[in-house]
PDB file of C-alpha atoms in Angstrom:
ATOM      1  CA  MET Z 147      15.892   3.030  39.696  1.00 56.00           C
ATOM      2  CA  PRO Z 148      12.477   2.963  41.399  1.00 66.00           C
ATOM      3  CA  SER Z 149       9.479   1.792  39.358  1.00 79.00           C
ATOM      4  CA  ILE Z 150       7.858   5.260  39.322  1.00 78.00           C
ATOM      5  CA  SER Z 151      10.995   6.782  37.785  1.00 79.00           C
ATOM      6  CA  LYS Z 152      11.148   4.049  35.139  1.00 80.00           C
ATOM      7  CA  CYS Z 153       7.480   4.642  34.273  1.00 82.00           C
ATOM      8  CA  HIS Z 154       8.083   8.388  34.029  1.00 78.00           C
ATOM      9  CA  VAL Z 155      11.029   7.897  31.637  1.00 81.00           C
ATOM     10  CA  ALA Z 156       9.008   5.422  29.558  1.00 83.00           C
ATOM     11  CA  ALA Z 157       6.044   7.831  29.415  1.00 81.00           C
ATOM     12  CA  ILE Z 158       8.275  10.679  28.224  1.00 82.00           C
ATOM     13  CA  SER Z 159       9.710   8.424  25.495  1.00 80.00           C
ATOM     14  CA  LEU Z 160       6.217   7.321  24.467  1.00 79.00           C
ATOM     15  CA  PHE Z 161       4.922  10.898  24.252  1.00 78.00           C
ATOM     16  CA  ASP Z 162       7.990  11.896  22.218  1.00 74.00           C
ATOM     17  CA  ILE Z 163       7.089   9.162  19.721  1.00 74.00           C
ATOM     18  CA  LEU Z 164       3.409  10.158  19.657  1.00 76.00           C
ATOM     19  CA  ASP Z 165       4.395  13.779  18.977  1.00 71.00           C
ATOM     20  CA  LEU Z 166       6.406  12.856  15.875  1.00 66.00           C
ATOM     21  CA  THR Z 167       5.058  14.103  12.568  1.00 64.00           C
ATOM     22  CA  PRO Z 168       5.069  11.411   9.869  1.00 59.00           C
ATOM     23  CA  GLN Z 169       7.151  12.180   6.779  1.00 60.00           C
ATOM     24  CA  LEU Z 170       4.369  10.789   4.584  1.00 57.00           C
ATOM     25  CA  ASP Z 171       0.943  11.613   6.001  1.00 58.00           C
ATOM     26  CA  VAL Z 172      -2.166  10.244   4.298  1.00 58.00           C
ATOM     27  CA  ARG Z 173      -4.137  13.119   5.850  1.00 63.00           C
ATOM     28  CA  ASP Z 174      -2.037  15.655   3.944  1.00 67.00           C
ATOM     29  CA  GLY Z 175      -4.305  16.895   1.170  1.00 64.00           C
ATOM     30  CA  THR Z 176      -1.528  18.019  -1.174  1.00 69.00           C
ATOM     31  CA  GLY Z 177      -0.906  16.508  -4.578  1.00 71.00           C
ATOM     32  CA  SER Z 178      -3.005  15.802  -7.625  1.00 73.00           C
ATOM     33  CA  THR Z 179      -5.650  13.110  -7.847  1.00 75.00           C
ATOM     34  CA  PRO Z 180      -4.249  10.444 -10.161  1.00 73.00           C
ATOM     35  CA  PRO Z 181      -6.247   9.048 -13.045  1.00 76.00           C
ATOM     36  CA  PRO Z 182      -6.886   5.280 -12.981  1.00 80.00           C
ATOM     37  CA  ILE Z 183      -3.417   3.752 -12.702  1.00 82.00           C
ATOM     38  CA  ARG Z 184      -2.222   2.100 -15.919  1.00 88.00           C
ATOM     39  CA  GLN Z 185       1.452   1.519 -15.104  1.00 90.00           C
ATOM     40  CA  CYS Z 186       3.852   1.390 -12.162  1.00 90.00           C
ATOM     41  CA  GLN Z 187       7.563   1.490 -12.940  1.00 94.00           C
ATOM     42  CA  PHE Z 188      10.726   1.255 -10.844  1.00 95.00           C
ATOM     43  CA  LYS Z 189      13.593   3.094 -12.569  1.00 96.00           C
ATOM     44  CA  ASP Z 190      17.006   2.236 -11.107  1.00 97.00           C
ATOM     45  CA  VAL Z 191      15.549   2.519  -7.601  1.00 96.00           C
ATOM     46  CA  GLU Z 192      17.715   2.604  -4.512  1.00 96.00           C
ATOM     47  CA  PHE Z 193      16.202   2.531  -1.056  1.00 94.00           C
ATOM     48  CA  LYS Z 194      17.671   3.131   2.384  1.00 93.00           C
ATOM     49  CA  TYR Z 195      15.581   3.474   5.527  1.00 87.00           C
ATOM     50  CA  PRO Z 196      15.524   7.120   6.643  1.00 82.00           C
ATOM     51  CA  PHE Z 197      16.930   6.136  10.041  1.00 81.00           C
ATOM     52  CA  ARG Z 198      19.625   3.765   8.631  1.00 81.00           C
ATOM     53  CA  ASN Z 199      21.205   5.693   5.768  1.00 78.00           C
ATOM     54  CA  ASN Z 200      24.301   3.487   5.671  1.00 84.00           C
ATOM     55  CA  ALA Z 201      22.348   0.282   4.891  1.00 86.00           C
ATOM     56  CA  VAL Z 202      21.209  -0.009   1.262  1.00 91.00           C
ATOM     57  CA  VAL Z 203      18.081  -2.188   1.164  1.00 91.00           C
ATOM     58  CA  LEU Z 204      17.376  -2.012  -2.598  1.00 93.00           C
ATOM     59  CA  SER Z 205      19.815  -1.058  -5.326  1.00 94.00           C
ATOM     60  CA  GLY Z 206      19.313  -0.798  -9.079  1.00 95.00           C
ATOM     61  CA  LEU Z 207      15.727  -2.095  -9.043  1.00 94.00           C
ATOM     62  CA  ASN Z 208      14.088  -1.893 -12.463  1.00 95.00           C
ATOM     63  CA  ALA Z 209      10.596  -3.313 -12.982  1.00 93.00           C
ATOM     64  CA  CYS Z 210       7.387  -2.352 -14.727  1.00 94.00           C
ATOM     65  CA  ALA Z 211       3.812  -3.515 -14.131  1.00 91.00           C
ATOM     66  CA  GLU Z 212       0.948  -2.654 -16.452  1.00 91.00           C
ATOM     67  CA  SER Z 213      -2.689  -2.403 -15.364  1.00 86.00           C
ATOM     68  CA  GLY Z 214      -4.316  -5.831 -15.359  1.00 84.00           C
ATOM     69  CA  GLU Z 215      -0.953  -7.592 -15.253  1.00 86.00           C
ATOM     70  CA  SER Z 216       0.045  -9.801 -12.339  1.00 82.00           C
ATOM     71  CA  ILE Z 217       3.640  -9.711 -11.192  1.00 83.00           C
ATOM     72  CA  ALA Z 218       5.382 -11.175  -8.167  1.00 84.00           C
ATOM     73  CA  PHE Z 219       8.471 -10.212  -6.223  1.00 85.00           C
ATOM     74  CA  VAL Z 220      10.208 -13.492  -5.405  1.00 88.00           C
ATOM     75  CA  GLY Z 221      13.405 -14.024  -3.473  1.00 88.00           C
ATOM     76  CA  PRO Z 222      14.953 -15.107  -0.198  1.00 90.00           C
ATOM     77  CA  SER Z 223      14.003 -13.573   3.113  1.00 88.00           C
ATOM     78  CA  GLY Z 224      15.471 -10.105   3.544  1.00 86.00           C
ATOM     79  CA  CYS Z 225      16.095  -9.358  -0.144  1.00 88.00           C
ATOM     80  CA  GLY Z 226      13.717  -6.356  -0.250  1.00 89.00           C
ATOM     81  CA  LYS Z 227      10.395  -7.734  -1.530  1.00 90.00           C
ATOM     82  CA  SER Z 228       8.359  -6.100   1.228  1.00 90.00           C
ATOM     83  CA  ASN Z 229      10.337  -2.888   0.871  1.00 92.00           C
ATOM     84  CA  ALA Z 230       9.534  -2.722  -2.852  1.00 93.00           C
ATOM     85  CA  MET Z 231       5.845  -3.054  -2.006  1.00 90.00           C
ATOM     86  CA  ALA Z 232       6.154  -0.404   0.725  1.00 91.00           C
ATOM     87  CA  LEU Z 233       7.596   1.954  -1.906  1.00 93.00           C
ATOM     88  CA  ILE Z 234       4.669   1.285  -4.260  1.00 90.00           C
ATOM     89  CA  GLU Z 235       2.215   1.987  -1.435  1.00 89.00           C
ATOM     90  CA  ARG Z 236       4.375   4.987  -0.558  1.00 89.00           C
ATOM     91  CA  PHE Z 237       5.033   4.174   3.040  1.00 88.00           C
ATOM     92  CA  TYR Z 238       8.520   5.414   2.109  1.00 90.00           C
ATOM     93  CA  ASP Z 239       9.975   7.424  -0.749  1.00 90.00           C
ATOM     94  CA  VAL Z 240      12.845   6.108  -2.864  1.00 93.00           C
ATOM     95  CA  SER Z 241      16.332   7.240  -1.841  1.00 93.00           C
ATOM     96  CA  ASP Z 242      17.541   7.423  -5.440  1.00 94.00           C
ATOM     97  CA  GLY Z 243      16.137   6.631  -8.864  1.00 96.00           C
ATOM     98  CA  ALA Z 244      12.416   6.987  -9.513  1.00 95.00           C
ATOM     99  CA  LEU Z 245       9.143   5.243  -8.902  1.00 94.00           C
ATOM    100  CA  ALA Z 246       6.714   6.354 -11.585  1.00 93.00           C
ATOM    101  CA  ILE Z 247       2.963   5.975 -11.769  1.00 88.00           C
ATOM    102  CA  ASP Z 248       1.870   6.434 -15.391  1.00 88.00           C
ATOM    103  CA  SER Z 249       5.279   7.981 -16.213  1.00 89.00           C
ATOM    104  CA  GLU Z 250       4.878  10.598 -13.454  1.00 89.00           C
ATOM    105  CA  ASP Z 251       6.898  10.702 -10.230  1.00 90.00           C
ATOM    106  CA  ASN Z 252       4.716   9.016  -7.604  1.00 86.00           C
ATOM    107  CA  ARG Z 253       5.307  11.922  -5.196  1.00 87.00           C
ATOM    108  CA  LYS Z 254       3.173  14.105  -7.492  1.00 87.00           C
ATOM    109  CA  TRP Z 255      -0.028  12.304  -6.544  1.00 85.00           C
ATOM    110  CA  ASN Z 256      -2.199  12.792  -3.488  1.00 85.00           C
ATOM    111  CA  LEU Z 257      -1.259   9.919  -1.191  1.00 83.00           C
ATOM    112  CA  LYS Z 258      -4.768   8.928  -0.095  1.00 84.00           C
ATOM    113  CA  ALA Z 259      -6.205   9.144  -3.628  1.00 84.00           C
ATOM    114  CA  MET Z 260      -3.307   7.091  -5.024  1.00 82.00           C
ATOM    115  CA  ARG Z 261      -3.729   4.326  -2.444  1.00 83.00           C
ATOM    116  CA  GLN Z 262      -7.469   4.179  -3.148  1.00 82.00           C
ATOM    117  CA  ARG Z 263      -6.645   3.258  -6.755  1.00 80.00           C
ATOM    118  CA  MET Z 264      -4.431   0.308  -5.802  1.00 80.00           C
ATOM    119  CA  ALA Z 265      -5.261  -3.343  -5.275  1.00 76.00           C
ATOM    120  CA  ILE Z 266      -2.343  -5.162  -3.695  1.00 76.00           C
ATOM    121  CA  VAL Z 267      -2.251  -8.761  -2.528  1.00 75.00           C
ATOM    122  CA  GLY Z 268       0.115  -8.950   0.411  1.00 73.00           C
ATOM    123  CA  GLN Z 269       2.214 -11.815   1.714  1.00 74.00           C
ATOM    124  CA  GLU Z 270      -0.283 -12.827   4.362  1.00 75.00           C
ATOM    125  CA  PRO Z 271      -3.868 -13.780   3.530  1.00 72.00           C
ATOM    126  CA  VAL Z 272      -6.510 -11.666   5.233  1.00 72.00           C
ATOM    127  CA  LEU Z 273     -10.002 -12.973   5.823  1.00 71.00           C
ATOM    128  CA  PHE Z 274     -12.687 -10.516   6.826  1.00 71.00           C
ATOM    129  CA  GLU Z 275     -15.629 -11.555   8.933  1.00 80.00           C
ATOM    130  CA  GLY Z 276     -18.977 -11.641   7.185  1.00 82.00           C
ATOM    131  CA  THR Z 277     -20.447 -13.094   4.039  1.00 83.00           C
ATOM    132  CA  ILE Z 278     -18.799 -13.234   0.624  1.00 81.00           C
ATOM    133  CA  TRP Z 279     -21.184 -10.488  -0.482  1.00 81.00           C
ATOM    134  CA  GLU Z 280     -20.122  -8.249   2.443  1.00 82.00           C
ATOM    135  CA  ASN Z 281     -16.445  -8.882   1.694  1.00 78.00           C
ATOM    136  CA  ASN Z 282     -16.875  -8.048  -1.989  1.00 79.00           C
ATOM    137  CA  ALA Z 283     -18.765  -4.871  -1.100  1.00 80.00           C
ATOM    138  CA  HIS Z 284     -15.553  -3.570   0.562  1.00 73.00           C
ATOM    139  CA  GLY Z 285     -14.286  -2.492  -2.868  1.00 70.00           C
ATOM    140  CA  LYS Z 286     -16.348   0.699  -2.974  1.00 72.00           C
ATOM    141  CA  PRO Z 287     -14.363   3.927  -2.419  1.00 68.00           C
ATOM    142  CA  ASP Z 288     -14.629   5.740   0.923  1.00 65.00           C
ATOM    143  CA  GLY Z 289     -17.726   7.874   1.109  1.00 65.00           C
ATOM    144  CA  SER Z 290     -19.532   5.968  -1.636  1.00 76.00           C
ATOM    145  CA  PRO Z 291     -22.938   4.453  -0.917  1.00 79.00           C
ATOM    146  CA  PRO Z 292     -22.846   0.710  -0.175  1.00 78.00           C
ATOM    147  CA  ALA Z 293     -22.463  -1.580  -3.171  1.00 85.00           C
ATOM    148  CA  THR Z 294     -25.699  -2.856  -4.623  1.00 88.00           C
ATOM    149  CA  GLN Z 295     -26.379  -6.534  -5.226  1.00 88.00           C
ATOM    150  CA  GLU Z 296     -25.986  -5.874  -8.962  1.00 91.00           C
ATOM    151  CA  GLU Z 297     -22.578  -4.199  -8.469  1.00 89.00           C
ATOM    152  CA  VAL Z 298     -21.305  -7.069  -6.334  1.00 88.00           C
ATOM    153  CA  GLU Z 299     -22.516  -9.629  -8.884  1.00 90.00           C
ATOM    154  CA  ALA Z 300     -20.937  -7.632 -11.739  1.00 91.00           C
ATOM    155  CA  ALA Z 301     -17.628  -7.566  -9.855  1.00 87.00           C
ATOM    156  CA  GLY Z 302     -17.869 -11.340  -9.359  1.00 88.00           C
ATOM    157  CA  ARG Z 303     -18.450 -11.847 -13.080  1.00 91.00           C
ATOM    158  CA  LYS Z 304     -15.551  -9.553 -13.981  1.00 89.00           C
ATOM    159  CA  ALA Z 305     -13.279 -11.571 -11.665  1.00 86.00           C
ATOM    160  CA  ASN Z 306     -14.553 -14.854 -13.165  1.00 90.00           C
ATOM    161  CA  ALA Z 307     -15.711 -15.842  -9.682  1.00 88.00           C
ATOM    162  CA  TYR Z 308     -19.484 -15.407  -9.995  1.00 90.00           C
ATOM    163  CA  ASN Z 309     -20.356 -19.051 -10.748  1.00 91.00           C
ATOM    164  CA  PHE Z 310     -17.994 -20.314  -8.057  1.00 87.00           C
ATOM    165  CA  ILE Z 311     -19.546 -17.982  -5.478  1.00 87.00           C
ATOM    166  CA  LYS Z 312     -23.104 -18.718  -6.628  1.00 86.00           C
ATOM    167  CA  ASP Z 313     -22.534 -22.469  -6.170  1.00 88.00           C
ATOM    168  CA  LEU Z 314     -21.312 -22.125  -2.577  1.00 83.00           C
ATOM    169  CA  PRO Z 315     -23.685 -23.294   0.174  1.00 77.00           C
TER     170      PRO Z 315
END
């Protein structure tokens, strides 16, 4: 097949992908704005990828995390840790069972507003460019004015990191 024909076929495939509508779209304004999240609970959750319905990725997952509590998903590669986190962030919906935020089905909440209320530490560390102050100022919600020096210092104190940060060169 000549190169031009291959490029044409590839372009058609690419445009087909670009024209897809996401099942979960953060720009969709539907759903209620959640209150500050106090609890996240998996209730007998099963998950299968939408495009691989015959492969069960998670089955019978039960877990509960309260606000302020630190939990970890630990296990061998491929056991579903990342998928559980993707369900919390609602990149996918559960196939069966329920994922509840404050005892309410997580699909009730506006996706963008729900994600703005989450603080998740992923598997890979991420370092932003800039000063510690600039990095800490990232915590302000979209559309809010920039964090003040006092707000950044208060956040450092709340995280028990203020003295450590203050003593850095």
